[in-house]
XYZ file of C-alpha atoms in Angstrom:
334
model
C 0.000 0.000 0.000
C 1.276 3.499 -0.789
C 0.097 6.927 0.353
C 1.148 10.565 0.245
C 3.254 11.768 3.194
C 2.394 15.023 4.996
C 3.284 18.148 3.026
C 5.790 16.354 0.767
C 3.905 14.875 -2.189
C 6.286 11.872 -2.024
C 5.012 8.290 -2.158
C 6.106 5.999 0.662
C 5.502 2.562 2.093
C 3.616 1.904 5.377
C 6.944 0.984 6.948
C 8.247 4.501 6.549
C 4.949 6.331 7.062
C 4.986 6.201 10.872
C 8.554 7.530 10.992
C 7.686 10.458 8.747
C 4.521 11.197 10.732
C 6.520 11.310 13.986
C 9.039 13.674 12.419
C 6.248 15.907 11.142
C 4.556 15.907 14.551
C 7.809 16.933 16.204
C 8.287 19.668 13.622
C 4.781 21.023 14.223
C 5.374 20.967 17.989
C 8.634 22.839 17.550
C 6.947 25.555 15.507
C 4.152 25.798 18.080
C 6.673 26.297 20.874
C 8.527 28.963 18.907
C 5.300 30.817 18.143
C 4.208 30.648 21.774
C 7.537 32.029 22.931
C 7.381 34.814 20.349
C 3.909 35.725 21.582
C 5.211 35.964 25.141
C 3.037 33.089 26.372
C 5.869 31.726 28.463
C 9.506 32.330 29.247
C 11.873 29.435 29.769
C 14.461 30.338 32.392
C 17.418 28.044 31.835
C 19.677 29.886 34.276
C 20.063 29.282 37.966
C 17.786 31.181 40.296
C 19.473 33.781 42.463
C 18.373 34.054 46.068
C 18.668 37.528 47.563
C 18.441 37.748 51.343
C 16.813 40.994 52.455
C 16.438 41.970 56.098
C 14.624 45.047 57.352
C 14.378 46.116 60.977
C 11.537 48.252 62.273
C 13.185 50.939 64.400
C 12.688 54.369 65.945
C 15.279 56.913 64.818
C 15.926 60.614 65.316
C 16.056 62.322 61.916
C 16.449 65.853 60.562
C 13.601 66.627 58.141
C 14.554 70.318 57.817
C 17.295 72.584 59.141
C 15.120 73.594 62.080
C 13.201 70.348 62.544
C 14.557 67.207 64.207
C 12.145 64.518 65.307
C 11.722 60.832 66.043
C 10.722 58.857 62.974
C 9.442 55.309 62.545
C 11.983 53.799 60.194
C 13.337 50.719 58.488
C 16.987 50.049 59.351
C 17.251 53.467 61.043
C 17.034 55.133 57.630
C 14.588 57.787 56.414
C 13.489 56.783 53.794
C 14.253 53.095 54.241
C 17.191 51.553 52.362
C 16.918 51.064 48.619
C 16.505 47.366 47.886
C 18.107 46.477 44.560
C 17.506 43.050 43.016
C 17.337 41.564 39.515
C 14.346 40.368 37.530
C 13.794 36.691 38.348
C 15.532 36.828 41.740
C 13.974 35.027 44.686
C 13.812 37.444 47.612
C 14.197 35.739 50.993
C 12.805 38.466 53.218
C 12.811 38.936 56.995
C 11.230 41.761 58.975
C 12.478 42.124 62.554
C 10.453 44.396 64.795
C 12.778 46.240 67.186
C 10.310 49.087 67.756
C 7.739 49.652 70.478
C 4.609 48.972 68.409
C 3.329 46.524 65.784
C 4.724 46.987 62.264
C 4.482 45.124 58.960
C 5.625 45.206 55.331
C 3.916 45.650 51.975
C 6.043 45.150 48.846
C 4.466 46.562 45.696
C 7.011 44.491 43.739
C 5.730 41.182 45.160
C 2.903 38.856 44.210
C 2.121 37.157 47.518
C -0.937 36.708 49.771
C -1.632 39.773 51.904
C -3.253 37.689 54.651
C -0.169 35.468 54.985
C 2.808 37.786 54.596
C 1.774 41.417 55.047
C 0.327 41.083 58.533
C 1.507 42.792 61.720
C 4.691 41.692 63.483
C 4.643 42.323 67.267
C 7.512 43.977 69.112
C 10.423 41.552 69.541
C 9.157 39.187 66.824
C 10.047 38.610 63.200
C 8.430 37.370 59.994
C 10.115 35.595 57.063
C 8.774 34.749 53.617
C 9.893 34.507 49.993
C 8.711 36.260 46.867
C 9.914 36.414 43.282
C 10.838 39.609 41.455
C 8.773 38.849 38.359
C 8.737 42.333 36.849
C 11.541 44.855 36.345
C 10.995 48.399 37.510
C 10.960 50.765 40.457
C 8.517 49.888 43.218
C 7.322 51.113 46.597
C 7.484 49.293 49.914
C 5.924 50.452 53.168
C 4.492 49.445 56.512
C 0.846 48.441 56.191
C -0.168 48.401 59.846
C -3.327 50.319 60.790
C -3.506 53.277 60.728
C -1.390 52.861 57.619
C -1.451 56.579 56.877
C 0.353 57.270 60.168
C 3.008 54.588 59.698
C 3.812 55.860 56.199
C 3.739 59.534 57.191
C 6.209 58.793 59.990
C 8.815 57.285 57.670
C 8.153 53.580 57.128
C 8.695 53.363 53.377
C 11.335 52.931 50.712
C 12.064 51.920 47.122
C 12.768 48.622 45.393
C 14.695 48.692 42.113
C 14.316 45.493 40.081
C 16.927 45.525 37.336
C 15.702 44.030 34.033
C 16.997 40.633 32.985
C 18.039 42.168 29.659
C 19.410 45.576 30.693
C 18.534 48.762 28.877
C 21.245 51.295 28.078
C 23.516 51.755 31.075
C 23.345 55.281 32.525
C 26.311 57.455 33.411
C 24.560 58.707 36.567
C 21.818 56.917 38.459
C 19.821 58.197 41.429
C 16.823 57.074 43.466
C 14.483 59.795 44.733
C 11.604 59.187 47.136
C 9.077 61.988 47.609
C 7.107 62.006 50.859
C 5.050 64.203 53.155
C 6.052 65.200 56.688
C 3.222 66.139 59.054
C 3.343 68.477 62.086
C 3.791 65.667 64.640
C 3.985 61.863 64.487
C 0.590 61.581 66.161
C -1.351 64.254 64.258
C -3.523 61.764 62.383
C -6.148 64.477 61.803
C -3.654 66.501 59.724
C -2.671 63.337 57.876
C -6.300 62.549 57.075
C -6.799 66.134 55.895
C -3.696 65.911 53.692
C -2.098 68.996 55.236
C 1.628 68.293 55.654
C 4.148 70.674 57.145
C 6.757 69.652 54.553
C 7.051 67.687 51.323
C 10.547 66.319 50.828
C 12.877 64.415 48.523
C 14.739 61.618 50.321
C 13.727 62.649 53.794
C 14.764 66.303 54.070
C 13.315 69.584 52.811
C 15.402 71.183 50.043
C 18.001 68.440 50.465
C 19.403 68.736 46.943
C 19.677 72.498 47.019
C 22.507 72.034 49.513
C 23.761 68.778 47.959
C 22.983 68.946 44.213
C 22.846 65.827 42.101
C 25.745 65.995 39.665
C 26.344 65.138 36.031
C 28.452 66.200 33.063
C 27.072 67.625 29.822
C 25.883 64.851 27.515
C 25.775 62.154 30.177
C 22.764 59.859 30.428
C 21.116 60.569 33.785
C 18.671 57.988 35.144
C 16.304 58.951 37.961
C 14.216 56.288 39.701
C 11.431 58.218 41.446
C 8.884 56.849 43.932
C 6.058 58.836 45.496
C 5.552 57.569 49.045
C 2.679 59.957 49.694
C 0.701 59.123 51.683
C -1.706 61.630 50.103
C -0.320 64.032 47.504
C 0.315 63.324 43.834
C 3.693 64.341 42.445
C 4.045 66.231 39.146
C 7.730 65.473 38.619
C 9.595 67.933 36.405
C 13.156 69.130 35.745
C 13.241 72.833 34.851
C 15.218 73.479 31.668
C 15.129 69.843 30.543
C 12.832 67.330 28.854
C 12.725 63.672 29.795
C 13.984 61.759 26.762
C 12.300 58.618 28.042
C 9.943 57.865 30.902
C 9.282 54.268 31.957
C 6.021 53.870 33.890
C 6.704 51.806 37.031
C 10.295 51.635 35.758
C 9.445 48.831 33.319
C 11.418 49.121 30.038
C 8.315 48.030 28.092
C 6.291 51.003 29.394
C 8.118 53.786 27.569
C 7.080 57.335 26.639
C 9.248 59.841 24.791
C 9.775 63.594 25.118
C 7.883 64.091 28.382
C 7.827 67.474 30.177
C 6.059 66.584 33.449
C 5.001 63.181 34.736
C 2.335 62.372 37.309
C 3.204 59.951 40.095
C 0.342 58.858 42.363
C 0.934 57.952 45.996
C 2.370 54.446 45.926
C 3.607 54.788 42.338
C 6.957 55.144 40.664
C 8.678 55.724 37.342
C 12.138 55.837 35.816
C 13.292 58.946 33.949
C 16.139 59.113 31.411
C 17.462 62.490 30.350
C 20.544 63.933 28.702
C 21.401 67.559 29.477
C 23.766 69.011 26.858
C 24.742 72.320 28.495
C 26.405 73.219 31.773
C 24.225 74.848 34.379
C 21.762 74.395 37.217
C 18.561 72.452 36.516
C 15.981 72.491 39.334
C 13.949 69.325 39.874
C 10.560 69.829 41.460
C 7.089 68.564 41.855
C 5.012 70.980 39.787
C 2.371 70.770 42.490
C 3.849 74.036 43.617
C 2.583 74.144 47.184
C 4.618 70.962 47.710
C 7.683 72.305 45.904
C 7.588 75.435 48.044
C 7.482 73.380 51.241
C 10.576 71.347 50.416
C 10.170 69.112 47.316
C 12.833 71.006 45.423
C 16.383 70.194 44.389
C 18.990 70.870 41.712
C 20.897 68.853 39.139
C 24.278 70.551 38.694
C 25.708 69.878 35.232
C 29.387 70.786 34.896
C 32.351 69.656 32.797
C 34.772 69.249 35.664
C 34.964 65.837 37.239
C 32.785 65.588 40.316
C 31.820 62.756 42.647
C 28.594 60.906 42.006
C 26.351 61.947 44.848
C 22.797 61.141 45.826
C 20.688 58.814 47.869
C 21.453 55.814 45.676
C 24.169 56.150 43.042
C 24.749 53.407 40.514
C 25.581 50.132 42.216
C 24.714 48.682 45.599
C 24.271 51.067 48.512
C 22.037 48.672 50.393
C 24.445 46.030 51.637
C 23.003 46.374 55.138
C 19.669 45.123 53.843
C 20.592 42.776 50.984
C 22.801 39.730 50.572
C 22.965 37.457 47.540
C 23.429 33.711 47.137
C 23.061 31.237 44.262
C 20.388 28.597 44.691
C 19.320 26.181 41.966
C 16.235 25.091 43.895
C 14.707 28.066 45.703
């Protein structure tokens, strides 16, 4: 008996037909897998998983929020804002929160997909909580204490930024900074003012007008990358650099979420974005929230662009500045 083989038009015997059919089936399966991968239906990770150990401590710390204003803040790792946590897309984060403060605290990672009722619950004084989550998406994310009243815990300093570096990096910047905008209320216990959204100060990285005294620095023509998070807890940020245009803005810091030629970008409380800009001329370039009542109460700084060599300054320059919070280890079976 003879028949026509699949897609060939060649006559064959029954003895060879099953072999050809198996080869054709394998070929069709291979094409299906390639098409599925191209469509983004799955990603095969053939590399080893990296486990990143992150430890935060809930603490009480005296901080200076303005030249004439020192106060006790509720902090992570005695830092206001909390330390920048920098991991890579696909990393497994082995996280521990230790509560060394005098009240219940908790954690909420906007970068994590994990059950709220299991992992974001309150940790009593003297206790700790440990869990794992995977950094599935690249970008810049917010973390904060979620204990009730959440607005008070955030307003008093329990927040920070997570930078998840993409698996396939975008263009490497010459200068890289993390900026966290937040509101400072009259006293740590003035929940009424917090609920009314009437802060005393709005600040970048914990202090009013911080980068007027300590400008961010760059040289003409350098690629500057700003990761910006709005900690709130109430006010939107209208982030803008006077005298410049953002060449690219990545919503939530994800390289796939790109806009070009942006003048001002809105960041809601709990949101973030990454800004790329190149400034060709020397000079001073103020960075502000264009919600001007907030700029005039402290959310104001300067990028100083000059040809002479200058140190890279800022809350989080390129590289790891969070070794107190993060440790890395290879693990093939997280």
